[in-house]
Coordinates of C-alpha atoms in Angstrom, one line a residue:
Chain A
M128 CA 118.1 90.7 91.8
I129 CA 115.7 87.9 92.6
E130 CA 116.2 84.3 91.8
L131 CA 113.9 81.4 92.1
I132 CA 115.6 78.2 92.4
H133 CA 113.4 75.2 91.6
T134 CA 110.7 76.9 93.5
G135 CA 107.1 75.5 93.7
F136 CA 104.0 75.6 95.8
A137 CA 101.4 73.0 96.8
V138 CA 98.5 72.8 99.1
G139 CA 98.3 69.2 100.3
K140 CA 98.4 67.2 97.1
K141 CA 97.3 70.0 94.8
I142 CA 100.2 71.6 93.0
L143 CA 99.5 75.3 92.4
V144 CA 103.0 76.1 91.0
T145 CA 105.2 73.3 89.6
P146 CA 108.8 73.9 90.6
L147 CA 110.3 76.4 88.3
S148 CA 113.5 78.5 88.1
L149 CA 113.6 82.2 87.2
Q150 CA 115.8 85.1 87.5
V151 CA 114.8 88.8 87.2
T152 CA 117.4 91.5 87.3
A153 CA 117.0 95.2 88.0
G154 CA 116.0 97.2 84.9
E155 CA 113.9 94.3 83.5
F156 CA 110.2 94.4 82.9
V157 CA 108.8 90.9 83.0
V158 CA 105.2 90.1 82.3
V159 CA 103.5 86.9 83.5
M160 CA 100.6 85.6 81.4
G161 CA 98.2 82.7 81.5
A162 CA 94.6 81.6 81.8
N163 CA 92.7 82.0 85.2
G164 CA 94.1 79.7 87.8
A165 CA 97.4 79.2 86.0
G166 CA 99.3 80.0 89.2
K167 CA 100.3 83.5 88.3
S168 CA 99.2 85.1 91.5
T169 CA 100.7 82.3 93.6
L170 CA 104.0 82.8 91.9
L171 CA 103.8 86.5 92.6
K172 CA 102.9 85.9 96.2
M173 CA 105.9 83.6 96.7
M174 CA 108.1 86.3 95.2
S175 CA 106.7 88.9 97.5
G176 CA 107.5 86.8 100.6
A177 CA 103.8 86.5 101.5
L178 CA 103.7 82.8 100.7
Q179 CA 106.5 80.4 101.7
P180 CA 107.3 78.1 98.8
T181 CA 106.8 74.5 99.6
K182 CA 109.6 73.4 97.2
G183 CA 112.9 75.1 96.6
N184 CA 113.7 78.6 97.6
I185 CA 114.0 82.2 96.6
V186 CA 117.2 84.4 96.9
F187 CA 116.5 88.2 97.0
K188 CA 119.6 90.4 96.7
G189 CA 121.9 87.6 97.6
K190 CA 120.0 86.5 100.8
P191 CA 117.2 83.9 101.2
L192 CA 113.9 85.8 101.0
Q193 CA 112.5 84.2 104.2
Q194 CA 115.4 85.7 106.2
Y195 CA 114.2 89.2 105.6
K196 CA 112.2 91.0 108.3
T197 CA 108.8 92.3 107.0
E198 CA 109.8 96.0 107.6
E199 CA 113.2 95.4 106.0
L200 CA 111.5 93.9 102.9
A201 CA 108.9 96.7 102.7
K202 CA 111.7 99.2 101.8
Q203 CA 113.0 97.0 99.0
R204 CA 109.9 95.7 97.3
A205 CA 106.4 96.8 96.8
V206 CA 103.3 94.9 95.8
L207 CA 100.1 96.0 94.1
S208 CA 97.4 93.5 94.8
Q209 CA 94.3 92.6 92.7
H210 CA 91.7 93.6 95.2
Y211 CA 91.4 96.0 98.0
H212 CA 88.5 96.1 100.4
I213 CA 88.5 99.0 102.7
S214 CA 85.8 99.2 105.4
F215 CA 86.8 102.5 107.0
P216 CA 86.8 106.1 105.6
L217 CA 90.2 107.3 104.7
S218 CA 91.3 110.1 102.4
V219 CA 93.2 109.3 99.2
R220 CA 96.2 111.2 100.6
E221 CA 96.2 109.1 103.7
I222 CA 96.2 106.0 101.7
V223 CA 99.1 107.1 99.5
M224 CA 101.0 108.2 102.6
M225 CA 100.8 104.6 103.8
G226 CA 103.4 103.8 101.1
R227 CA 105.8 106.0 103.1
Y228 CA 105.1 104.3 106.4
P229 CA 108.1 102.0 106.3
Y230 CA 110.4 105.1 105.9
F231 CA 109.4 107.3 108.9
N232 CA 108.9 106.7 112.6
D233 CA 106.2 109.0 114.0
Q234 CA 105.6 112.0 111.7
P235 CA 106.2 112.0 107.9
L236 CA 109.2 114.0 106.9
V237 CA 109.2 116.7 104.2
R238 CA 110.7 114.1 101.8
D239 CA 107.7 111.8 102.5
E240 CA 105.2 114.5 101.9
E241 CA 107.0 115.5 98.6
M242 CA 107.0 111.9 97.5
V243 CA 103.2 111.5 98.1
V244 CA 102.6 114.7 96.0
D245 CA 104.9 113.6 93.3
C246 CA 103.3 110.1 93.0
M247 CA 99.8 111.5 92.9
N248 CA 100.8 113.8 90.1
R249 CA 102.4 111.0 88.2
M250 CA 99.1 109.0 88.3
E251 CA 97.1 112.1 87.8
V252 CA 94.9 111.7 91.0
T253 CA 96.0 115.0 92.7
H254 CA 92.4 116.3 92.4
L255 CA 91.2 113.3 94.4
S256 CA 93.6 113.9 97.3
E257 CA 91.0 114.8 99.9
R258 CA 88.3 112.5 98.7
N259 CA 87.1 109.5 100.8
Y260 CA 88.7 106.4 99.2
Q261 CA 85.5 104.5 99.7
T262 CA 83.7 106.8 97.2
L263 CA 86.2 106.3 94.4
S264 CA 85.4 104.3 91.2
G265 CA 87.2 101.0 90.6
G266 CA 89.6 102.7 88.2
E267 CA 90.3 105.6 90.5
A268 CA 90.9 103.3 93.4
Q269 CA 93.3 101.3 91.4
K270 CA 95.3 104.4 90.4
V271 CA 95.4 105.5 94.0
Q272 CA 96.8 102.1 95.1
M273 CA 99.4 102.4 92.3
C274 CA 100.4 105.7 93.8
R275 CA 100.8 104.2 97.2
V276 CA 103.0 101.4 95.7
L277 CA 105.0 104.0 93.8
A278 CA 105.5 106.0 97.1
Q279 CA 106.7 102.7 98.7
I280 CA 109.2 102.1 96.0
G281 CA 110.5 105.7 96.7
E282 CA 114.1 106.4 96.0
T283 CA 116.3 104.0 94.2
S284 CA 120.0 103.8 93.2
A285 CA 122.4 101.5 91.8
T286 CA 123.3 100.3 95.3
N287 CA 119.6 100.3 96.4
E288 CA 117.8 98.3 93.8
K289 CA 114.1 97.5 94.3
L290 CA 111.4 95.1 93.1
L291 CA 108.0 95.9 92.1
L292 CA 105.3 93.2 91.8
L293 CA 102.0 94.1 90.1
D294 CA 99.1 91.7 90.0
E295 CA 96.7 92.6 87.2
P296 CA 97.5 96.3 87.7
V297 CA 95.3 97.6 84.8
S298 CA 92.2 95.4 85.3
H299 CA 90.0 98.5 86.1
L300 CA 91.7 101.2 84.1
D301 CA 90.5 102.9 80.9
I302 CA 92.9 102.6 77.8
K303 CA 94.7 105.8 78.6
Y304 CA 95.6 104.9 82.2
Q305 CA 96.5 101.4 81.3
H306 CA 99.3 102.9 79.3
Q307 CA 100.0 105.5 81.8
L308 CA 100.5 103.0 84.6
L309 CA 102.6 100.7 82.6
K310 CA 104.8 103.6 81.4
E311 CA 105.4 104.6 85.0
A312 CA 106.5 101.0 85.8
K313 CA 108.6 101.0 82.6
Q314 CA 110.3 104.2 83.8
L315 CA 111.1 102.7 87.1
C316 CA 113.0 100.0 85.2
E317 CA 115.4 102.7 84.1
K318 CA 115.9 103.5 87.8
N319 CA 117.2 100.3 89.1
V320 CA 113.9 98.6 89.7
A321 CA 112.9 95.1 88.5
V322 CA 109.2 94.9 87.6
L323 CA 107.2 91.8 87.3
A324 CA 103.5 92.2 86.3
V325 CA 100.6 89.8 85.7
L326 CA 98.7 91.0 82.7
H327 CA 95.8 89.6 80.6
D328 CA 96.3 91.8 77.5
V329 CA 98.8 90.2 75.2
N330 CA 99.2 93.4 73.2
L331 CA 100.0 95.4 76.3
A332 CA 102.5 92.7 77.3
L333 CA 104.1 92.8 73.8
K334 CA 104.4 96.6 74.0
Y335 CA 106.0 96.9 77.5
A336 CA 107.6 93.7 78.5
D337 CA 111.2 92.8 78.0
R338 CA 110.3 89.2 78.6
I339 CA 107.0 87.3 78.8
L340 CA 106.4 84.2 80.9
F341 CA 103.5 82.0 79.9
M342 CA 102.0 79.8 82.6
K343 CA 99.5 77.0 82.3
D344 CA 98.2 74.7 85.1
G345 CA 100.9 75.8 87.4
I346 CA 103.6 75.1 84.9
L347 CA 105.9 77.6 83.3
V348 CA 105.3 76.8 79.7
T349 CA 107.5 79.2 77.9
E350 CA 109.8 82.1 78.5
L351 CA 109.5 84.4 75.6
N352 CA 112.7 86.4 75.5
K353 CA 112.2 87.7 72.0
K354 CA 108.7 89.0 71.6
E355 CA 108.9 88.6 67.9
A356 CA 108.9 84.9 68.4
I357 CA 105.3 84.8 69.6
T358 CA 103.2 82.3 67.7
A359 CA 99.6 81.5 67.3
S360 CA 100.2 77.9 68.4
L361 CA 101.6 79.2 71.7
L362 CA 98.5 81.3 72.4
K363 CA 96.4 78.3 71.5
E364 CA 98.3 76.2 73.9
V365 CA 98.2 78.7 76.8
F366 CA 94.9 80.4 76.4
D367 CA 93.0 78.0 74.2
V368 CA 92.1 80.7 71.7
D369 CA 92.6 81.0 67.9
A370 CA 94.7 84.1 67.5
K371 CA 96.1 85.9 64.5
I372 CA 99.5 87.6 64.7
F373 CA 100.2 90.7 62.7
D374 CA 103.3 92.9 62.2
M375 CA 102.8 96.4 63.6
P376 CA 102.3 98.9 60.7
E377 CA 105.3 100.9 62.0
G378 CA 107.3 97.8 61.5
N379 CA 108.4 97.3 65.1
G380 CA 106.9 94.5 67.0
K381 CA 103.8 92.3 66.8
F382 CA 100.2 92.7 67.2
V383 CA 97.8 89.9 68.2
S384 CA 94.1 89.7 67.3
Y385 CA 91.9 87.1 69.1
Chain B
M134 CA 86.9 118.4 107.6
A135 CA 90.2 120.2 108.0
T136 CA 88.8 122.9 110.3
L137 CA 87.0 120.4 112.3
N138 CA 90.3 118.5 112.7
K139 CA 91.9 121.8 114.0
Y140 CA 89.2 122.5 116.6
F141 CA 88.2 119.1 117.7
F142 CA 90.8 118.5 120.4
P143 CA 90.6 121.9 122.2
L144 CA 86.8 121.9 121.9
S145 CA 86.4 118.4 123.2
L146 CA 88.7 119.1 126.1
V147 CA 86.5 122.0 127.1
I148 CA 83.5 119.8 127.0
W149 CA 85.3 117.2 128.9
V150 CA 86.1 119.6 131.8
I151 CA 82.4 120.8 131.8
V152 CA 81.1 117.2 131.9
L153 CA 83.6 116.3 134.7
L154 CA 82.5 119.2 136.9
T155 CA 78.8 118.7 136.2
A156 CA 79.0 115.0 137.0
I157 CA 80.7 115.7 140.3
A158 CA 78.3 118.5 141.2
F159 CA 75.0 116.6 140.6
G160 CA 73.8 113.6 142.6
A161 CA 71.9 112.5 145.7
V162 CA 73.9 115.3 147.4
S163 CA 74.7 118.4 145.4
I164 CA 78.3 119.6 145.6
T165 CA 79.4 123.2 144.7
V166 CA 82.7 124.1 143.1
P167 CA 83.9 125.8 146.3
D168 CA 83.3 122.6 148.2
M169 CA 85.3 120.8 145.7
L170 CA 88.1 123.3 146.0
S171 CA 88.2 123.3 149.8
A172 CA 88.0 119.5 149.8
V173 CA 91.1 119.2 147.6
Q174 CA 92.8 121.9 149.7
H175 CA 92.1 120.0 152.9
W176 CA 93.2 116.7 151.3
F177 CA 96.5 118.3 150.3
Q178 CA 97.0 119.6 153.8
G179 CA 96.3 116.2 155.2
K180 CA 93.2 117.3 157.1
A181 CA 89.9 115.5 157.4
P182 CA 87.0 116.7 155.2
A183 CA 85.4 119.7 156.9
N184 CA 81.8 118.7 156.2
I185 CA 79.6 116.0 154.6
Y186 CA 79.8 117.6 151.2
E187 CA 83.6 117.5 151.1
G188 CA 83.4 113.9 152.4
V189 CA 80.9 112.8 149.7
F190 CA 83.0 114.6 147.0
L191 CA 86.3 112.9 148.1
Q192 CA 85.1 109.4 149.0
I193 CA 82.1 108.8 146.7
R194 CA 81.6 111.3 143.9
L195 CA 85.2 111.8 142.7
P196 CA 86.3 108.2 142.5
R197 CA 83.0 107.3 140.8
V198 CA 83.2 110.0 138.1
L199 CA 87.0 109.3 137.6
L200 CA 86.4 105.5 137.3
C201 CA 83.6 106.2 134.8
M202 CA 85.8 108.5 132.7
I203 CA 88.6 106.0 132.7
T204 CA 86.3 103.1 131.8
G205 CA 84.6 105.2 129.1
A206 CA 88.0 105.8 127.5
A207 CA 88.9 102.1 127.8
L208 CA 85.7 101.0 126.2
A209 CA 86.0 103.4 123.3
V210 CA 89.7 102.7 122.7
S211 CA 89.0 99.0 122.8
G212 CA 86.3 99.5 120.2
V213 CA 88.8 101.2 117.9
L214 CA 91.4 98.5 118.5
M215 CA 89.1 95.6 117.9
Q216 CA 87.5 97.2 114.9
G217 CA 90.9 97.8 113.4
L218 CA 92.1 94.3 114.2
F219 CA 89.0 92.6 112.7
R220 CA 88.9 95.2 110.0
N221 CA 85.3 95.7 110.7
P222 CA 83.3 98.7 111.9
I223 CA 80.7 96.8 113.9
V224 CA 83.0 94.9 116.4
E225 CA 83.1 95.8 120.1
P226 CA 84.2 94.0 123.3
G227 CA 80.5 93.2 124.1
L228 CA 79.9 91.5 120.8
I229 CA 82.9 89.3 120.5
G230 CA 82.8 87.7 123.9
T231 CA 85.5 89.7 125.7
S232 CA 83.1 91.2 128.3
A233 CA 81.0 88.0 128.7
G234 CA 84.2 86.0 129.3
A235 CA 85.5 88.5 131.8
A236 CA 82.2 88.5 133.5
F237 CA 82.3 84.8 133.9
G238 CA 85.7 84.9 135.2
A239 CA 84.9 87.5 137.8
S240 CA 81.7 85.7 138.9
V241 CA 83.8 82.6 139.6
V242 CA 85.7 84.6 142.1
F243 CA 82.6 86.2 143.6
V244 CA 81.1 82.8 144.4
M245 CA 84.3 81.0 145.3
S246 CA 85.7 83.7 147.5
A247 CA 83.3 82.7 150.4
S248 CA 85.2 79.4 150.7
L249 CA 88.7 81.1 150.7
S250 CA 90.7 81.8 153.8
A251 CA 90.3 85.3 155.4
D252 CA 93.6 86.4 153.9
L253 CA 92.8 85.4 150.4
Q254 CA 89.4 87.0 150.7
K255 CA 91.0 90.4 151.3
L256 CA 93.0 89.9 148.1
A257 CA 89.9 88.8 146.1
G258 CA 88.3 92.2 145.5
P259 CA 91.2 94.1 144.1
L260 CA 93.4 91.3 142.7
L261 CA 91.7 88.0 142.1
V262 CA 88.6 89.4 140.4
P263 CA 90.6 91.4 137.7
L264 CA 92.9 88.4 137.3
F265 CA 90.1 85.9 136.7
A266 CA 88.2 88.4 134.6
F267 CA 91.4 88.7 132.4
G268 CA 91.6 85.0 132.0
G269 CA 87.9 84.6 131.1
G270 CA 88.1 87.6 128.7
L271 CA 91.2 86.3 127.0
L272 CA 89.9 82.8 126.5
A273 CA 86.6 84.1 125.1
T274 CA 88.2 86.6 122.7
Y275 CA 90.7 84.1 121.5
T276 CA 88.1 81.5 121.0
V277 CA 86.0 83.9 118.8
Y278 CA 89.0 85.0 116.8
M279 CA 90.3 81.5 116.2
L280 CA 86.9 80.1 115.2
A281 CA 86.3 83.1 112.9
K282 CA 89.8 82.8 111.4
G283 CA 89.1 79.1 110.6
T284 CA 86.3 80.0 108.3
R285 CA 88.1 80.9 105.0
R286 CA 87.0 84.4 104.8
M287 CA 86.5 86.2 108.1
N288 CA 83.3 88.0 107.3
V289 CA 81.1 90.0 109.7
T290 CA 78.2 87.5 109.7
T291 CA 80.4 84.6 110.8
L292 CA 82.1 86.8 113.4
L293 CA 78.8 88.0 114.9
L294 CA 77.4 84.5 115.0
I295 CA 80.5 83.0 116.6
G296 CA 80.3 86.0 119.0
I297 CA 76.8 85.1 119.9
A298 CA 77.7 81.5 120.6
V299 CA 80.6 82.4 122.9
N300 CA 78.7 85.1 124.6
A301 CA 76.0 82.5 125.3
V302 CA 78.5 80.3 126.9
G303 CA 79.9 83.1 129.0
L304 CA 76.4 84.2 130.0
S305 CA 75.2 80.7 131.0
G306 CA 78.5 80.2 132.9
T307 CA 77.8 83.5 134.8
G308 CA 74.1 82.3 135.2
F309 CA 75.2 79.0 136.7
M310 CA 77.6 80.8 139.1
S311 CA 74.7 83.0 140.3
Y312 CA 72.4 79.9 140.6
I313 CA 74.8 78.1 143.0
A314 CA 75.7 81.4 144.8
R315 CA 74.2 82.4 148.1
D316 CA 72.0 85.4 148.1
P317 CA 74.3 88.5 148.5
Q318 CA 76.7 87.0 146.1
A319 CA 74.0 86.4 143.5
R320 CA 72.7 89.9 143.8
S321 CA 76.2 91.4 143.2
I322 CA 76.5 89.1 140.1
T323 CA 73.1 90.3 138.7
F324 CA 73.8 93.9 139.3
W325 CA 77.2 93.5 137.9
N326 CA 76.0 91.9 134.6
L327 CA 74.3 95.2 133.9
G328 CA 77.1 97.3 134.9
T329 CA 77.2 99.9 137.7
F330 CA 79.6 102.5 139.1
S331 CA 78.1 102.7 142.5
G332 CA 80.6 101.6 145.1
S333 CA 83.6 102.8 143.1
T334 CA 86.8 103.1 145.2
W335 CA 90.1 104.9 144.9
M336 CA 91.8 101.5 144.7
Q337 CA 89.7 100.7 141.6
V338 CA 90.5 104.1 140.1
W339 CA 94.3 103.6 140.6
I340 CA 94.3 100.1 139.2
T341 CA 92.1 100.8 136.1
G342 CA 93.7 104.1 135.6
F343 CA 97.2 102.7 135.5
V344 CA 96.3 99.8 133.1
V345 CA 94.2 101.9 130.8
A346 CA 96.8 104.6 130.5
A347 CA 99.5 102.2 129.8
V348 CA 97.4 100.4 127.1
C349 CA 96.3 103.7 125.5
M350 CA 99.9 104.9 125.3
I351 CA 101.1 101.7 123.8
A352 CA 98.1 101.7 121.4
T353 CA 99.0 105.1 119.9
R354 CA 102.4 103.6 119.1
Y355 CA 100.6 101.1 116.8
A356 CA 98.6 103.8 115.1
K357 CA 100.6 103.5 111.8
Q358 CA 100.4 99.7 111.8
L359 CA 96.6 99.8 112.5
N360 CA 96.1 102.2 109.6
T361 CA 98.0 99.9 107.3
L362 CA 95.9 96.9 108.4
I363 CA 92.9 98.7 106.9
L364 CA 94.3 97.8 103.5
G365 CA 94.1 94.1 104.3
E366 CA 96.2 91.7 106.2
E367 CA 98.3 90.6 103.3
E368 CA 98.8 94.2 102.1
A369 CA 99.8 95.4 105.5
G370 CA 102.4 92.6 105.4
Y371 CA 103.7 94.0 102.0
A372 CA 103.9 97.4 103.7
G373 CA 106.1 96.1 106.4
V374 CA 103.7 95.2 109.3
D375 CA 104.2 91.9 111.0
T376 CA 100.5 91.3 111.2
E377 CA 100.5 88.1 113.4
K378 CA 102.7 89.9 116.0
L379 CA 100.4 93.0 115.8
K380 CA 97.3 91.0 116.3
R381 CA 98.7 89.0 119.2
R382 CA 99.8 92.1 121.1
I383 CA 96.8 94.3 120.4
M384 CA 94.5 91.5 121.5
L385 CA 96.4 90.8 124.7
Y386 CA 96.6 94.5 125.7
N387 CA 93.1 95.2 124.8
T388 CA 91.8 92.2 126.7
A389 CA 93.7 93.2 129.8
M390 CA 92.3 96.6 129.7
I391 CA 88.7 95.5 129.1
S392 CA 88.8 92.6 131.6
I393 CA 90.0 94.9 134.4
A394 CA 87.4 97.5 133.6
T395 CA 84.7 94.8 133.5
A396 CA 85.9 93.3 136.7
F397 CA 85.2 96.5 138.6
V398 CA 82.2 98.0 136.9
G399 CA 80.5 95.1 135.1
V400 CA 79.4 94.7 131.5
I401 CA 78.7 97.9 129.7
S402 CA 77.7 97.3 126.1
F403 CA 77.8 99.3 122.9
M404 CA 80.1 102.1 124.1
G405 CA 82.9 100.6 122.1
L406 CA 80.8 100.6 119.0
I407 CA 79.1 104.0 119.1
V408 CA 82.1 106.1 120.0
P409 CA 84.6 105.0 117.4
H410 CA 81.9 105.2 114.7
L411 CA 81.0 108.8 115.6
M412 CA 84.7 109.7 115.7
R413 CA 85.3 108.1 112.3
L414 CA 82.4 110.2 110.9
L415 CA 83.9 113.3 112.4
L416 CA 87.7 112.8 111.8
G417 CA 88.2 109.9 109.5
S418 CA 90.0 106.7 110.3
D419 CA 93.6 107.7 110.8
H420 CA 94.4 106.1 114.1
K421 CA 96.7 108.8 115.1
R422 CA 93.6 111.0 115.6
L423 CA 91.1 108.4 116.1
L424 CA 92.6 106.9 119.2
P425 CA 92.9 110.0 121.3
A426 CA 89.6 111.4 120.0
S427 CA 87.8 108.2 121.0
M428 CA 89.4 108.3 124.4
I429 CA 88.1 111.8 125.2
A430 CA 84.6 111.1 123.6
G431 CA 84.3 107.8 125.3
S432 CA 84.9 109.3 128.7
I433 CA 82.5 112.1 128.1
L434 CA 79.7 109.9 126.8
L435 CA 80.0 107.3 129.5
T436 CA 80.1 110.0 132.3
I437 CA 76.9 111.5 130.8
A438 CA 75.3 108.0 130.8
D439 CA 76.3 107.5 134.4
M440 CA 74.7 110.8 135.3
G441 CA 71.6 109.5 133.7
A442 CA 71.9 106.3 135.7
R443 CA 72.2 108.2 139.0
L444 CA 69.6 111.1 138.3
L445 CA 66.8 109.7 136.1
L446 CA 65.1 107.7 138.9
A447 CA 66.8 109.4 141.8
P448 CA 67.2 108.4 144.6
A449 CA 67.1 105.0 143.0
E450 CA 69.8 104.1 140.6
I451 CA 69.6 102.4 137.1
P452 CA 72.4 100.1 136.1
I453 CA 74.4 102.0 133.5
G454 CA 74.5 99.0 131.1
I455 CA 70.7 99.3 130.7
I456 CA 71.1 102.9 129.6
T457 CA 74.0 102.3 127.2
S458 CA 72.1 99.3 125.7
L459 CA 68.9 101.3 125.3
V460 CA 70.8 103.9 123.3
G461 CA 73.3 101.6 121.7
A462 CA 71.1 98.8 120.4
P463 CA 69.1 100.9 118.0
F464 CA 72.3 102.6 116.9
F465 CA 73.8 99.1 116.3
I466 CA 70.8 98.1 114.1
L467 CA 71.1 101.3 112.2
L468 CA 74.8 100.6 111.6
L469 CA 74.0 97.0 110.5
K470 CA 71.5 98.4 108.0
R471 CA 74.0 101.0 106.7
T472 CA 76.7 98.5 106.2
H473 CA 74.3 96.3 104.2
I474 CA 74.7 93.3 106.4
L475 CA 71.0 92.8 106.8
N476 CA 70.4 92.9 103.0
T477 CA 69.1 90.0 101.0
K478 CA 72.5 88.7 100.0
G479 CA 73.5 88.1 103.6
G480 CA 77.1 88.1 102.8
G481 CA 78.1 91.3 104.4
H482 CA 81.4 93.0 104.5
D483 CA 84.5 91.0 105.1

């Protein structure tokens, strides 16, 4: 669905992402990991179309990414950013409805209203619907933004595949909702969506990812296709931590302690 | 909140009509409703006004009140647009240089028109003044915007400081013009820096009315995009908004509207700050409601302020800018305190 061909990004002489090649197809859940400043967000921004790569190019659904119009792209990929700063009072419902903006002209259609309700139910924020967004806690706000992004993904089909980019989507969430959010993303994968998420928790990545990319200093160090292949030396190299790796008691998968 | 939403528009329209009639009725000469009706009737029949009351109503009071209402709507809508664009609740045309730039542009015409040929002088009032005001306003707004954008994170503190600097340039330019001006010109510049609706003409009503109506109509079409911009520029881009295009357009339309209003009535500060803020408190920030609500509230409040300007020291008249500043400045300080910009960290919102 999306293919990076020798794609890199530099500001002046400072290379933020060393040219790398990568392919993500619909139905895949790819997690990007790495220390702070490893170039994860830059990679994600290039894939979202917000940053124009300074090297190589990106092909999205068979067409160069930069040839898409912003409104056209908004119907085919959604992005959850790390931070939101909102200086005006808006209700939670109004924020979630923004996810549907690319789909209607003047007034939301019944379909859009239903989608908003459905997304709020899925992230369990329906009770916040009339609350002023500015009064929410960090975790609540993150859930609401996820709702908006889910609403923007909207309907999908085999002929209408979509891309979901998540930049540290669970940074403010409690344990329950970390899993809730990633389960939602995982379910989208079964509905013709490709998901690429930046995560910091190795164990969450091991649980949900189909593939894990490890980045360090702007370089794609390893693409871990088999999660069982994770090693302590890899974690040492990428994160500079001494980690121990265990087998899950149920016998499926690995567990990392650090 | 929901009930308020339902009743806001009918209620505000009723208040609007009451304020309109009251503003027309009271003044140096009082005008009764029957006078107004018969004046309109005579006008439709193509007859001359029957008495002085009808004459005052048609030639002085009505254009003044209408221009005031249109300008109030323009200032309030401009506040909404600028705040949306800069993603900041304390921006208004008076604070980011638009008005000062427009004032300078117009004062150039005031002073220079004496040296123009007679034909050009006739054009100066209705056409050259707004045109030069537009040029000055656009230049000032654009300068503030580009300078603020150049700083890595466009926060309020930077924006206000750059606004102060550009305002100072505009003001000293206007000051210089009034210094080199001959007496009557200088007087009109001074008066005009404080804002006034005395001497409103039908020509001004038509020109401002046309531009303001057009800009307001266009603005409502951008309501959704302005909403999305609240999330942040990058995020608005992800949601399908071409933010650069949006900013360029809104800035252009808005500057046109404010410059033309400023060209005719002078600098009126703080309206663009107070009205959108009050409307946000009442109705929230959805631009679909916020824009029309601010339009109505802006025209109501400025008309009340103009009544104050006419009646408080009657028969003398206070420049309206003095009234809006007297009410607006404390409000602005309150707002600064509330948004924690004056706190010790000094970073402010961005």
